[in-house]
CSV table of C-alpha atoms in Angstrom, one decimal:
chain,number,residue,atom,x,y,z
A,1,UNK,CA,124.9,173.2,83.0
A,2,UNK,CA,124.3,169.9,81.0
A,3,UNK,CA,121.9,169.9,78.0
A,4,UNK,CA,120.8,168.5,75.2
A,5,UNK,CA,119.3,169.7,72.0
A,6,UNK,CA,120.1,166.8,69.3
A,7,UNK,CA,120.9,163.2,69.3
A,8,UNK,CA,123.5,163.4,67.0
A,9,UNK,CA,125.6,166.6,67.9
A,10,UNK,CA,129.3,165.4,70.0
A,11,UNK,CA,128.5,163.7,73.2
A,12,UNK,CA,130.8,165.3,76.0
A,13,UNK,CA,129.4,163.5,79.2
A,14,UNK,CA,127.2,160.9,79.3
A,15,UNK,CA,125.7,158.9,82.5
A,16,UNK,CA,126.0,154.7,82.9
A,17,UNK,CA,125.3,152.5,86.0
A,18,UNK,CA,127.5,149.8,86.4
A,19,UNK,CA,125.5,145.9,85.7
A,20,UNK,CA,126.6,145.1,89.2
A,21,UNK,CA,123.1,143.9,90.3
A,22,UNK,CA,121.8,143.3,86.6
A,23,UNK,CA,120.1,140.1,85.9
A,24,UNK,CA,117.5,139.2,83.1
A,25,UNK,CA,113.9,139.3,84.3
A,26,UNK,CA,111.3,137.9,82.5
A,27,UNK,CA,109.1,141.6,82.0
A,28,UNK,CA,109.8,141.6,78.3
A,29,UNK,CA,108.9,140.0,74.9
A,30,UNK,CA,112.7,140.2,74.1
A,31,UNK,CA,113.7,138.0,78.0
A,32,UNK,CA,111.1,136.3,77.7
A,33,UNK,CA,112.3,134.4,74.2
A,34,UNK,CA,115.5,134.1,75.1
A,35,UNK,CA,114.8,132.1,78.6
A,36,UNK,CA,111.7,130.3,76.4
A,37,UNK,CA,114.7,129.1,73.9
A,38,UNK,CA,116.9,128.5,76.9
A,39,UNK,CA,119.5,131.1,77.3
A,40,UNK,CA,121.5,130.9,80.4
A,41,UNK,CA,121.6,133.8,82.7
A,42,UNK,CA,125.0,135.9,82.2
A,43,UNK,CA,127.5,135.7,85.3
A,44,UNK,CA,128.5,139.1,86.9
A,45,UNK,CA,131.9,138.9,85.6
A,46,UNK,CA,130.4,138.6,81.8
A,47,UNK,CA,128.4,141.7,82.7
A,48,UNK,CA,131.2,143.8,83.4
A,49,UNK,CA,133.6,142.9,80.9
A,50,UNK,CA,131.1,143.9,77.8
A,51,UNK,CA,130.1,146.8,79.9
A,52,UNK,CA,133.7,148.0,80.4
A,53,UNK,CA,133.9,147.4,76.9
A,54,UNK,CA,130.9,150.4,76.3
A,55,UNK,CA,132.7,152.6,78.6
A,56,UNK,CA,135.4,152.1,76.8
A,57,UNK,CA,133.7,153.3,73.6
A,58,UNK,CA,132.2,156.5,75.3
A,59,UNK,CA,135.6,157.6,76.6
A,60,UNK,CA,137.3,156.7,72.9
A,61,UNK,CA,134.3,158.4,71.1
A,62,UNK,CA,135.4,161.6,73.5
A,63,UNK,CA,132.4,161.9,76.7
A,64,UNK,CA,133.2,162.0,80.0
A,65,UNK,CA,131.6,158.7,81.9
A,66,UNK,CA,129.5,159.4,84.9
A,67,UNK,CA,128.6,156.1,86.6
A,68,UNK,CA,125.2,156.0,88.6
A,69,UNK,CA,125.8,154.1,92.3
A,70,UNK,CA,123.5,150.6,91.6
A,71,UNK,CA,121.2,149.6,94.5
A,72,UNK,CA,120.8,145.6,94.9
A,73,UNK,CA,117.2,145.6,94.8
A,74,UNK,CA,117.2,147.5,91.4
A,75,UNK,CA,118.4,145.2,88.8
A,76,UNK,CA,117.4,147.4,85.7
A,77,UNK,CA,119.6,150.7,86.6
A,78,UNK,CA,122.2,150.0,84.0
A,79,UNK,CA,119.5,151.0,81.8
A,80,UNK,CA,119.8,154.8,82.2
A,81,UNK,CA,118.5,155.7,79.1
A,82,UNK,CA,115.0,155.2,80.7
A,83,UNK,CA,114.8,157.2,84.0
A,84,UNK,CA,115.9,160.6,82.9
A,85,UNK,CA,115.8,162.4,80.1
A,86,UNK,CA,117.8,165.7,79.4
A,87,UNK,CA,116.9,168.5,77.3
A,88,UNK,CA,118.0,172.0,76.0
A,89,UNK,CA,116.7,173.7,79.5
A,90,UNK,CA,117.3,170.5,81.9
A,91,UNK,CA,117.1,167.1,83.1
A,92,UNK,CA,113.0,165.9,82.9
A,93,UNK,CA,113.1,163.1,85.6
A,94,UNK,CA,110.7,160.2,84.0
A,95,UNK,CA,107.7,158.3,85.6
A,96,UNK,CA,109.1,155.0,85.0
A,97,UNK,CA,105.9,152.2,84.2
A,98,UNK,CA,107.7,148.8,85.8
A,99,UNK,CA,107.0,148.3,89.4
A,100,UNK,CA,110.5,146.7,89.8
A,101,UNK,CA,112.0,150.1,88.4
A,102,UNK,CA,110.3,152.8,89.8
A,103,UNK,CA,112.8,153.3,93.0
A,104,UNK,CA,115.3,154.1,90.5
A,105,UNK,CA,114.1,157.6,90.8
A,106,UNK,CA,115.6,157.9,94.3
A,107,UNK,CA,119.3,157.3,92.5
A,108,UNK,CA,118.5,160.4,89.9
A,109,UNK,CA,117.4,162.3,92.7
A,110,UNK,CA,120.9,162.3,94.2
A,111,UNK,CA,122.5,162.7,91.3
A,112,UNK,CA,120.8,165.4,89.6
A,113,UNK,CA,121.1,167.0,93.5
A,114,UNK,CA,117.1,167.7,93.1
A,115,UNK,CA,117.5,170.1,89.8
A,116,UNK,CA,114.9,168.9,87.1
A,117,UNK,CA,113.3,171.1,84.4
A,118,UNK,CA,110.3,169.2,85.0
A,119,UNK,CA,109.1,166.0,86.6
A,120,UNK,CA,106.7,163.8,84.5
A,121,UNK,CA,103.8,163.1,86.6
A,122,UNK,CA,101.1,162.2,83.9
A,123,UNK,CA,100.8,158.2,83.1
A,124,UNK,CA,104.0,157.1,82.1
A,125,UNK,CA,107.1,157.8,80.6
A,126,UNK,CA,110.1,156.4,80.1
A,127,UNK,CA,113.3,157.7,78.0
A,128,UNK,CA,113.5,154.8,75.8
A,129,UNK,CA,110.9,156.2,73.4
A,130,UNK,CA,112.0,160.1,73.5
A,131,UNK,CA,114.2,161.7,70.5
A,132,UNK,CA,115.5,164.6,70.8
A,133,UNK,CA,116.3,165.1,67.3
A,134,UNK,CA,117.7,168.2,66.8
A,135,UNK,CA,116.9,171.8,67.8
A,136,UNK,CA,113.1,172.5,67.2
A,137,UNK,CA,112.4,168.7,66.2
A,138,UNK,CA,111.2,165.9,68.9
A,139,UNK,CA,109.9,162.4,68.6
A,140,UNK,CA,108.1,160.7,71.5
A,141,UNK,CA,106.9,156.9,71.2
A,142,UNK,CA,104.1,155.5,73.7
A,143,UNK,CA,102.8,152.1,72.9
A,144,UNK,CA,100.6,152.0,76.6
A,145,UNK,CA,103.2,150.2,78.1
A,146,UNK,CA,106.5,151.7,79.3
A,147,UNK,CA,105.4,155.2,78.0
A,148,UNK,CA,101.2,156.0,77.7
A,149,UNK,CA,99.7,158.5,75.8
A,150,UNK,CA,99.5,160.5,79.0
A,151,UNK,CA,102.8,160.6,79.6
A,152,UNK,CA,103.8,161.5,76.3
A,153,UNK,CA,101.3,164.2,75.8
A,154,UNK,CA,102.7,165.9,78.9
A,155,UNK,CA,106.6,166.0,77.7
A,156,UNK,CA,105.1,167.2,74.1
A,157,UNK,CA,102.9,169.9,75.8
A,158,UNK,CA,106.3,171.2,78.0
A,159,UNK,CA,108.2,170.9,74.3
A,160,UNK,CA,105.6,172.6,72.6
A,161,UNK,CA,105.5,175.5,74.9
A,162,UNK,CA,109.6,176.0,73.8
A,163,UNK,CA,108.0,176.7,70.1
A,164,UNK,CA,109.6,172.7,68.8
A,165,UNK,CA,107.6,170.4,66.9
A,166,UNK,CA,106.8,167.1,68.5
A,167,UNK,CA,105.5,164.4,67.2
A,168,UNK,CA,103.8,161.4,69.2
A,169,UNK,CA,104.5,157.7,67.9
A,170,UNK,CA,101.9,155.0,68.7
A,171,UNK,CA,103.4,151.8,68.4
A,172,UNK,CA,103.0,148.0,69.5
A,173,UNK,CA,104.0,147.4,73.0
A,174,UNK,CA,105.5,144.2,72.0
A,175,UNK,CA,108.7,146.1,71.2
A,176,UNK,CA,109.5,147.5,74.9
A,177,UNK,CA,110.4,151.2,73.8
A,178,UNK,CA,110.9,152.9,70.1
A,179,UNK,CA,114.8,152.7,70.4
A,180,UNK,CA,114.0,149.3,69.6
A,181,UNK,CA,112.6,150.1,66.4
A,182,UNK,CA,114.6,153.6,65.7
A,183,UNK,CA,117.8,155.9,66.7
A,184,UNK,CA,119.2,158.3,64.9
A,185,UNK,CA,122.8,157.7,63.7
A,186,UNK,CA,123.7,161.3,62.3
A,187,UNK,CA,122.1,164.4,61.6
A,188,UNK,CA,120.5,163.1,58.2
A,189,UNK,CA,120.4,159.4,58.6
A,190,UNK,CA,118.3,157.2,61.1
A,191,UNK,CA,118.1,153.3,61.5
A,192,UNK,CA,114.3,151.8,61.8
A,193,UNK,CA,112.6,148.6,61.6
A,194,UNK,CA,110.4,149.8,58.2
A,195,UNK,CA,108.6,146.4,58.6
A,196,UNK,CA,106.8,147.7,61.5
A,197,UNK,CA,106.8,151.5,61.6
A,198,UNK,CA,104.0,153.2,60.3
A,199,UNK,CA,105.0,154.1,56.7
A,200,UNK,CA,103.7,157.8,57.7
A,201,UNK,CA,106.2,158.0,60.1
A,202,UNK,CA,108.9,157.2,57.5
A,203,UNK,CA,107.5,159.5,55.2
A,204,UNK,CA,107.5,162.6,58.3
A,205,UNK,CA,111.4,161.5,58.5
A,206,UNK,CA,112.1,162.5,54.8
A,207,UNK,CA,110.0,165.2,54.8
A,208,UNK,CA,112.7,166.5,57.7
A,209,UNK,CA,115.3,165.3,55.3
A,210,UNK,CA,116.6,162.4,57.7
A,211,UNK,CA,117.2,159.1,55.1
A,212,UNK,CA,116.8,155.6,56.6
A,213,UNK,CA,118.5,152.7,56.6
A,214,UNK,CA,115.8,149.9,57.2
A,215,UNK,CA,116.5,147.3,59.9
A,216,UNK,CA,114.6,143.7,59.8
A,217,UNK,CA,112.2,142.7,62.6
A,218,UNK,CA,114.4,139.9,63.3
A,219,UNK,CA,117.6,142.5,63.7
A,220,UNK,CA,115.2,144.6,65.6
A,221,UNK,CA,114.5,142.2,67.9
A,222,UNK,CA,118.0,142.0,68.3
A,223,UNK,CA,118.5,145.4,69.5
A,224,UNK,CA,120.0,146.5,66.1
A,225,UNK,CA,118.7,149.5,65.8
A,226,UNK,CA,119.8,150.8,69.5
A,227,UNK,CA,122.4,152.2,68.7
A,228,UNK,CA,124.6,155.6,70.0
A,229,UNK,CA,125.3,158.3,68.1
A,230,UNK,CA,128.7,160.2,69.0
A,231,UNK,CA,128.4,162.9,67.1
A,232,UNK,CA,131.2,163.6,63.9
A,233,UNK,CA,130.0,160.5,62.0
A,234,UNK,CA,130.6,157.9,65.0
A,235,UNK,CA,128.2,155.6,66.2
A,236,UNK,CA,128.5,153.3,69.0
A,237,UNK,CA,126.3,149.6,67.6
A,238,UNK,CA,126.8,146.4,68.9
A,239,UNK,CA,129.2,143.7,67.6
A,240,UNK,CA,126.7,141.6,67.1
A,241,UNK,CA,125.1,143.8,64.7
A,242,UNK,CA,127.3,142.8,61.8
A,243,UNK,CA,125.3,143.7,58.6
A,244,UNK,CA,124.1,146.8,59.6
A,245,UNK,CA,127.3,147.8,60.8
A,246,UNK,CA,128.7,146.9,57.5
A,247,UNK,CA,126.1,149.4,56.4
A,248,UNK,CA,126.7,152.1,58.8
A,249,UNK,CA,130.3,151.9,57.6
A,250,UNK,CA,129.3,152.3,54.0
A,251,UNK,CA,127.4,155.5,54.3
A,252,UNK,CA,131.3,156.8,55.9
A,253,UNK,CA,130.9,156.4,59.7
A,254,UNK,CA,133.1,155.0,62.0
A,255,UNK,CA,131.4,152.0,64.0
A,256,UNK,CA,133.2,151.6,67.5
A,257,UNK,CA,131.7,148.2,68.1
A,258,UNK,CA,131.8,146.8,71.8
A,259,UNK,CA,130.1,143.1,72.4
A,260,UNK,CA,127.1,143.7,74.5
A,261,UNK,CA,125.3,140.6,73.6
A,262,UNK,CA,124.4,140.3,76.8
A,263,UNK,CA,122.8,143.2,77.5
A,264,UNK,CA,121.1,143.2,74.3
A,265,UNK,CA,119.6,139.6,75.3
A,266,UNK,CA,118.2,141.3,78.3
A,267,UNK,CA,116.4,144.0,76.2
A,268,UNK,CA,118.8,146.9,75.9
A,269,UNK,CA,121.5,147.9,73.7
A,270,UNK,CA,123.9,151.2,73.7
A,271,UNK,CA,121.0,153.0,73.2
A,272,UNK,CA,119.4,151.9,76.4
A,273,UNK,CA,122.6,151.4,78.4
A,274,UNK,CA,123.9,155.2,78.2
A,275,UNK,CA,121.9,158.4,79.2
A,276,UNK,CA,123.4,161.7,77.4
A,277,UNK,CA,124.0,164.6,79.4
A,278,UNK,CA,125.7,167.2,77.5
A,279,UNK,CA,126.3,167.4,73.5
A,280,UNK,CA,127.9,170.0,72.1
């Protein structure tokens, strides 16, 4: 049975869709910029390469890659981070908020063969902004946008029943989901945009003994901070992430680096591009 009960225990097997319909659309503050400052569409060919390049990283960091069938008309399903979510007792299929992403669900449906430990039905919610921390400890983000309050309550109430500790994130919709703004990168140690996070929030993380390393706003919106964590002091992080890379390296863990520029361009980073199913 896959399951998940930290973000930074060894990743075994770990679900991807291949960018074989992905293109950037103009839903988000992070697209929107890059058309605005005239960025040019990546070709399909581009796409695959720096994706092969990920699975590569998964499968060198040790997981098993499960790839997700794409569908034409769904351009966003390389993002799998966002449509399910698993968890110690199952897979919680998500309510996904864009209208151009909410047939993904049919995909999971087939995948997961129809076995979810729940199926979010209040507002919205979207696996970008859930952190599974570690056993007992959860973080949910909802900014109104891709996740609402609604949404998150609902996930926090079924976590809650399982005796963890949840806490709820408000945040600026600006920044798509909070795995734009934070990931955990091992057990103790976390990446976040301190410029924009609420300094309470911070101040929660230390009090649960996880250390940060700040990111900028303009690393942020980047995708810096959306990175991977593969368990045994590995962290998947974009190339392009150069300083805090050196920085990850620093603290003693090893960076496997793939070049996913143009994914991150799009809104989405390892982070986003990878949905775990089972950790150790």
């Amino acid at each position: 049975m896959w399951n998940v009960a930290s973000e930074t225990a060894p990743l075994r097997e770990v679900l991807v869709c291949p960018p074989t319909h992905y293109r950037w659309i103009p839903t988000n503050s992070i697209v929107r910029r890059v058309l605005e400052e005239g960025g040019q569409p990546p070709t399909a060919a581009q796409l695959a390469a720096q994706h092969g390049e990920l699975v590569d990283a998964l499968q060198q960091g040790g997981a098993r890659v499960h790839m997700l069938a794409p569908e034409p008309h769904l351009p966003y399903m390389a993002y799998t981070r966002d449509q399910s979510v698993m968890t110690p007792w199952g897979a919680v299929l998500c309510q996904l908020e864009r209208p151009q992403r909410r047939g993904e669900y049919a995909a999971l449906h087939r995948f997961y063969d129809g076995n979810f430990w729940r199926l979010s039905s209040a507002g919205t919610l979207e696996g970008g902004d859930i952190h599974i921390i570690r056993p007992g400890l959860a973080l949910i983000g909802h900014s109104g946008g891709r996740t609402d309050e609604a949404g998150a309550n609902q996930l926090a109430c079924w976590l809650r029943a399982e005796g963890w500790e949840v806490r709820l994130e408000r945040f600026d919709e600006h920044f798509l989901h909070l795995d734009v703004l934070f990931c955990m990168a091992a057990p103790s140690l976390a990446v976040a945009c301190t410029e924009v996070l609420d300094p309470g929030f911070i101040d929660w993380l230390t009090g649960h003994g996880i250390r940060v390393l700040p990111v900028t706003y303009t690393e942020a919106m980047r995708l810096g901070c959306n990175i991977l964590a593969l368990g045994d002091e590995r962290v998947i992080s974009a190339r392009e992430s150069t300083r805090l890379n050196a920085a990850l390296r620093a603290e003693g863990l090893t960076v496997l680096d793939p070049a996913l520029s143009l994914f991150t361009l799009g809104g989405g980073g390892p982070h986003c591009l990878t949905c775990p199913l089972l950790r150790e």
